[in-house]
Short mmCIF file of C-alpha atoms in Angstrom, two decimals:
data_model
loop_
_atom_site.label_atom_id
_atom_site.label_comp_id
_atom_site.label_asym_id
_atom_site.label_seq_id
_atom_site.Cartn_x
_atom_site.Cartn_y
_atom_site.Cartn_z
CA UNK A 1 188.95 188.58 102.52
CA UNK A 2 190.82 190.62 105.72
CA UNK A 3 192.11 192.95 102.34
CA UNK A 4 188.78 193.64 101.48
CA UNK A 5 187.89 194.36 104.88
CA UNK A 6 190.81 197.34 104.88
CA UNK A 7 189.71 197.83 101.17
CA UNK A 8 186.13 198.95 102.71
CA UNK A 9 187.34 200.95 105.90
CA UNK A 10 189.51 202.77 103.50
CA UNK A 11 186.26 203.88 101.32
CA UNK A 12 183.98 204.53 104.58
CA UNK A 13 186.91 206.79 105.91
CA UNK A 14 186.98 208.59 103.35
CA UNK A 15 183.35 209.21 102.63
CA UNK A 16 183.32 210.01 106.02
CA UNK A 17 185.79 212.51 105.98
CA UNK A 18 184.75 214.36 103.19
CA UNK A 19 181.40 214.73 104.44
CA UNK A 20 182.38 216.05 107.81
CA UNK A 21 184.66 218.87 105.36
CA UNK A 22 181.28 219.54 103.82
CA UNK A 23 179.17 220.12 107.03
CA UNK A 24 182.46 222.08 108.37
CA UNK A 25 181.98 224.47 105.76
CA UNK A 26 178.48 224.80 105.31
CA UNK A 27 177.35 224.45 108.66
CA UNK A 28 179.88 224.06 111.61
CA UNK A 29 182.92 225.20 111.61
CA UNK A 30 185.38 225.07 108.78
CA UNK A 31 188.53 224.28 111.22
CA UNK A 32 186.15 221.30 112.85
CA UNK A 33 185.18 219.96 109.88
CA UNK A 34 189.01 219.89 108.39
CA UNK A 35 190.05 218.35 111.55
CA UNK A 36 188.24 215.67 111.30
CA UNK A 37 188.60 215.52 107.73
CA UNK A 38 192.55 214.92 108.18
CA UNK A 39 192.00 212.30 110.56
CA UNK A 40 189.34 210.34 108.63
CA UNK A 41 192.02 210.83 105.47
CA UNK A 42 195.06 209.41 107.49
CA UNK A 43 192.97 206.79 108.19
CA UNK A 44 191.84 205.90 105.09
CA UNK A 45 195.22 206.09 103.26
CA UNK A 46 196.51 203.32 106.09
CA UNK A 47 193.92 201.03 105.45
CA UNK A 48 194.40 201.53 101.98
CA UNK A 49 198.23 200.63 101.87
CA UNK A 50 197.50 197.70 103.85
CA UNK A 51 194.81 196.39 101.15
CA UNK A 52 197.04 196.76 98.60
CA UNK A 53 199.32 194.32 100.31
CA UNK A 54 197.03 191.94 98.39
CA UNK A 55 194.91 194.08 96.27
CA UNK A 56 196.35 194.97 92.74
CA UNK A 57 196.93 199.03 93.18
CA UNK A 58 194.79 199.98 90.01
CA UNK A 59 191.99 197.20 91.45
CA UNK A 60 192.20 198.99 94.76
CA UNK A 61 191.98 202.59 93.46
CA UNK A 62 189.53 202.14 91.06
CA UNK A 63 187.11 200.86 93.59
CA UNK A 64 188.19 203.34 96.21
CA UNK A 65 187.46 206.18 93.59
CA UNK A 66 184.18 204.74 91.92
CA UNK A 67 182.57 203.57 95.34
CA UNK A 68 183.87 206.77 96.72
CA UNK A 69 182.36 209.04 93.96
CA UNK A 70 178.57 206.89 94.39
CA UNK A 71 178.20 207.33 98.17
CA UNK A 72 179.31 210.78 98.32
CA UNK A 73 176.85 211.93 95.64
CA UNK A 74 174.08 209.46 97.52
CA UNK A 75 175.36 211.25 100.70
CA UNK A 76 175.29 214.55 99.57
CA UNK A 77 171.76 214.02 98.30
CA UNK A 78 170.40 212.43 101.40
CA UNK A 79 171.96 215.08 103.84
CA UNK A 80 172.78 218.30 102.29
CA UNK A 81 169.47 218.15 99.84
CA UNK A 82 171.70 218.49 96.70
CA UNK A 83 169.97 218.07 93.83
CA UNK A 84 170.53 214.48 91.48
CA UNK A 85 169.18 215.47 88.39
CA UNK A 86 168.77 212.44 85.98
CA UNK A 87 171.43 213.96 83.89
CA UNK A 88 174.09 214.36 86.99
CA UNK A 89 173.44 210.73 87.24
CA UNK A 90 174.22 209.08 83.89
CA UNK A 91 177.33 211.84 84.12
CA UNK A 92 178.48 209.98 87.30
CA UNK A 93 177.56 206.68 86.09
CA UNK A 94 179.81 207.53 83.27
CA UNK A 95 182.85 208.65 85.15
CA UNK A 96 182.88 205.50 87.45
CA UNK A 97 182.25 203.11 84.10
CA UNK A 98 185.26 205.02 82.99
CA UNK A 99 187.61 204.77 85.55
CA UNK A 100 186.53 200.81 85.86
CA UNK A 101 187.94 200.62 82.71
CA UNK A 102 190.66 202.52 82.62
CA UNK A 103 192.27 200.89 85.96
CA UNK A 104 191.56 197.07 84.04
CA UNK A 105 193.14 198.71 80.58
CA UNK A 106 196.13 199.83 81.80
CA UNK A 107 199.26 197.79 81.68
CA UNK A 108 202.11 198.38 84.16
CA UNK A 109 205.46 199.20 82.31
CA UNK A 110 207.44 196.12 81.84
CA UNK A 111 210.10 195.43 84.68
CA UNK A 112 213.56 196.62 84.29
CA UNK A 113 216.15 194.43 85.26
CA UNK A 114 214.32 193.26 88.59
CA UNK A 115 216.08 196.48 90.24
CA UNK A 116 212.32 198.19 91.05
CA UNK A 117 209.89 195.86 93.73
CA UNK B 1 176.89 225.74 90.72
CA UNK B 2 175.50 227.60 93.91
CA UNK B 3 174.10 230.67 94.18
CA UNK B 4 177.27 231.95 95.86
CA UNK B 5 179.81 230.42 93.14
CA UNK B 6 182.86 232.64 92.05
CA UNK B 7 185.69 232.39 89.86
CA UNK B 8 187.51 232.22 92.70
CA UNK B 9 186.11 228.50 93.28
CA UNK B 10 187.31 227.31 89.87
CA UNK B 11 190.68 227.88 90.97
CA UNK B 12 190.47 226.06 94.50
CA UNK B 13 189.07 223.67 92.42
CA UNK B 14 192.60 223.88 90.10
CA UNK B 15 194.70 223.43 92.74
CA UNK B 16 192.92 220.92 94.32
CA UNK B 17 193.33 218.94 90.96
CA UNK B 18 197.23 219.47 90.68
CA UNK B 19 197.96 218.38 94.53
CA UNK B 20 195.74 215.73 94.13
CA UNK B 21 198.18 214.13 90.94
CA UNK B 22 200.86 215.21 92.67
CA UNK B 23 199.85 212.55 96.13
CA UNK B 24 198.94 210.08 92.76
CA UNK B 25 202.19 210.21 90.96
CA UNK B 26 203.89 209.76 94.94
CA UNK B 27 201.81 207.32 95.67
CA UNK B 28 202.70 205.20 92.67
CA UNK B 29 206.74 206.03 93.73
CA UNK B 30 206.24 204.79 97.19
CA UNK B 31 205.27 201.37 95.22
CA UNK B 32 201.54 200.35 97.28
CA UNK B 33 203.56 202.49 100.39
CA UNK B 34 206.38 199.85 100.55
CA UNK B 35 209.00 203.31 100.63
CA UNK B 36 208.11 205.41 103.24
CA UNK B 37 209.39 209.41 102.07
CA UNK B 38 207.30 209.12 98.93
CA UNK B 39 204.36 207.34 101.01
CA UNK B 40 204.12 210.52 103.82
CA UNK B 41 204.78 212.59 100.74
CA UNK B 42 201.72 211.43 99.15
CA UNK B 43 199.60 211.40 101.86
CA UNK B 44 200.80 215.44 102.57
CA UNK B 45 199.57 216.03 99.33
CA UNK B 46 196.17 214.65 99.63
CA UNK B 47 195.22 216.41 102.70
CA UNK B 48 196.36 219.69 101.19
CA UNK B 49 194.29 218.66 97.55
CA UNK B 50 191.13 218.07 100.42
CA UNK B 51 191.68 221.28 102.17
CA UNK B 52 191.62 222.71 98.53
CA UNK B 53 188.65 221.12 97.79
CA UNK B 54 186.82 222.16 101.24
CA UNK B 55 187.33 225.82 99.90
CA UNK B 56 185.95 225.28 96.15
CA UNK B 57 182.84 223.22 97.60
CA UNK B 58 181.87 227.02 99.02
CA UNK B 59 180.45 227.67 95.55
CA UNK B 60 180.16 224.59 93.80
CA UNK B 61 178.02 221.49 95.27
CA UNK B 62 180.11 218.77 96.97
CA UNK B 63 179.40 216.15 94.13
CA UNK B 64 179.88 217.98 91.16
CA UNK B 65 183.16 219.32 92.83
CA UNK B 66 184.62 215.50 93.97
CA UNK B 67 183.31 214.52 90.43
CA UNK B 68 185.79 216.58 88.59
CA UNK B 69 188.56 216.28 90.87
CA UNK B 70 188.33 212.52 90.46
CA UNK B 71 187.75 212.37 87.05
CA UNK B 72 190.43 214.99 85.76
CA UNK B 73 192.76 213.72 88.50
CA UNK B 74 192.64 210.31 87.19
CA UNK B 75 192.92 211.27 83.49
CA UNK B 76 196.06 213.39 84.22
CA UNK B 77 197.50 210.87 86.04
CA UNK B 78 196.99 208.20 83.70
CA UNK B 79 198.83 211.17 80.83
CA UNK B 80 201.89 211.20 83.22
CA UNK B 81 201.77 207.64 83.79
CA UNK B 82 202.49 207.05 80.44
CA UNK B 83 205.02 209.89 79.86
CA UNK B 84 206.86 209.42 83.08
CA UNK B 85 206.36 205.06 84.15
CA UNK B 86 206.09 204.06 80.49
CA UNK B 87 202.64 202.39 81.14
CA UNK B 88 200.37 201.47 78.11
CA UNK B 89 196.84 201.69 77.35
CA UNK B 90 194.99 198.52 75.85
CA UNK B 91 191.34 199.89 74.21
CA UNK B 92 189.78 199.18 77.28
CA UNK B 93 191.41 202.09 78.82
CA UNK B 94 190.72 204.76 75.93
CA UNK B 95 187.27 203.90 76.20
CA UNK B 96 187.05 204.49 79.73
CA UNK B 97 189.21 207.63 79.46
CA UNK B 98 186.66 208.94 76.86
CA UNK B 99 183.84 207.60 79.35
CA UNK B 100 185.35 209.91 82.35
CA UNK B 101 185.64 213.03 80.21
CA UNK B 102 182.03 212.58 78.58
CA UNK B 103 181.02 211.92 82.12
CA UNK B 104 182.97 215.39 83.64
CA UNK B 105 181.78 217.41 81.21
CA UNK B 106 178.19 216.75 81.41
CA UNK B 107 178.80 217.48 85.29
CA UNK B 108 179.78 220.89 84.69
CA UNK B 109 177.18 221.38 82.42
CA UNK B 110 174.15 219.38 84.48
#
């Protein structure tokens, strides 16, 4: 459970941070918003290693893309008035139902000798 | 696109796309950040593929943008994957590569 708690701090971060790189740009300014941006990233890459202590690396990075992908198009939507057309949607329910799948149908290459963790 | 989209943001775009496989493929060698070098390596690489990214969202829209980076990212990846770790694809996994290129495209087109 604590994994998925570092599993969701990792996604928030991140959201976070890419926002904040958005309204830098657009808005603020650009140095600002990457500042915050590298913080929010460093973040998010800790908590990240620490879930996948526990959390099977494709697992992990499928959700942290997919989840990632859906709140920063609902973001973008909500605060930057960017337009979700119905076809933008089915494109980015798409492109999470395909990397879903493609992190469960992968298979790791099989060990050699024990000599790689 | 925005009204103010150039060439020019294509190619951030690019760039952000080859730094961002770059921090995947480390990622993978620092084995879930166990080896440190590859680990700070990786996470170099992602801040630069952001910083990338902040310049290409200047003409394209933020979601569109993080929607190809993701997708093509994770695609290319999962090529060298295969060509460099040796990992397979069941089914499952062609369909959802087919799924995220279906899905990129009609981004770029929507």
């Amino acid at each position: 459970m604590r994994y998925w708690l570092f599993m969701a701090v990792a996604i928030v971060t991140e959201v976070a941070g890419t926002l904040a790189m958005k309204y830098g740009t657009h808005h603020g300014s650009h140095a600002q918003g990457l500042a915050v941006m590298y913080v929010m990233l460093v973040l998010s890459y800790t908590s990240l290693a620490l879930a996948v202590k526990r959390i099977p690396l494709a697992v992990a990075y499928g959700a942290w893309e997919s989840l990632g992908l859906v709140l920063i198009t609902v973001c973008s939507a909500w605060l930057f008035a960017e337009v979700l057309s119905p076809v933008k949607l089915v494109a980015i329910a798409l492109i999470i139902a395909g990397i879903v799948l493609l992190e469960r149908g992968t298979d790791e290459a099989p060990k050699e000798d024990g000599r790689a963790s | 696109m925005l009204p103010d989209f150039e060439p020019i943001h294509l190619l951030y775009l690019s760039i952000a796309i080859v730094l961002e496989i770059g921090a995947n493929v480390l990622m993978k060698q620092s084995h879930g950040f166990a080896y440190k070098r590859p680990a700070v390596a990786a996470i170099v690489c992602a801040l630069a593929a952001f910083t990338a990214l902040s310049y290409a969202i200047r003409g394209i829209q933020l979601s569109v943008a993080y929607g190809i980076w993701g997708g093509v990212g994770l695609v290319a990846t999962t090529v060298l994957g295969m060509t460099l770790f040796g990992e397979r694809l069941r089914v499952s996994g062609w369909v959802g590569l087919g799924l995220i290129m279906l899905g990129v495209g009609l981004l770029k087109f929507a």
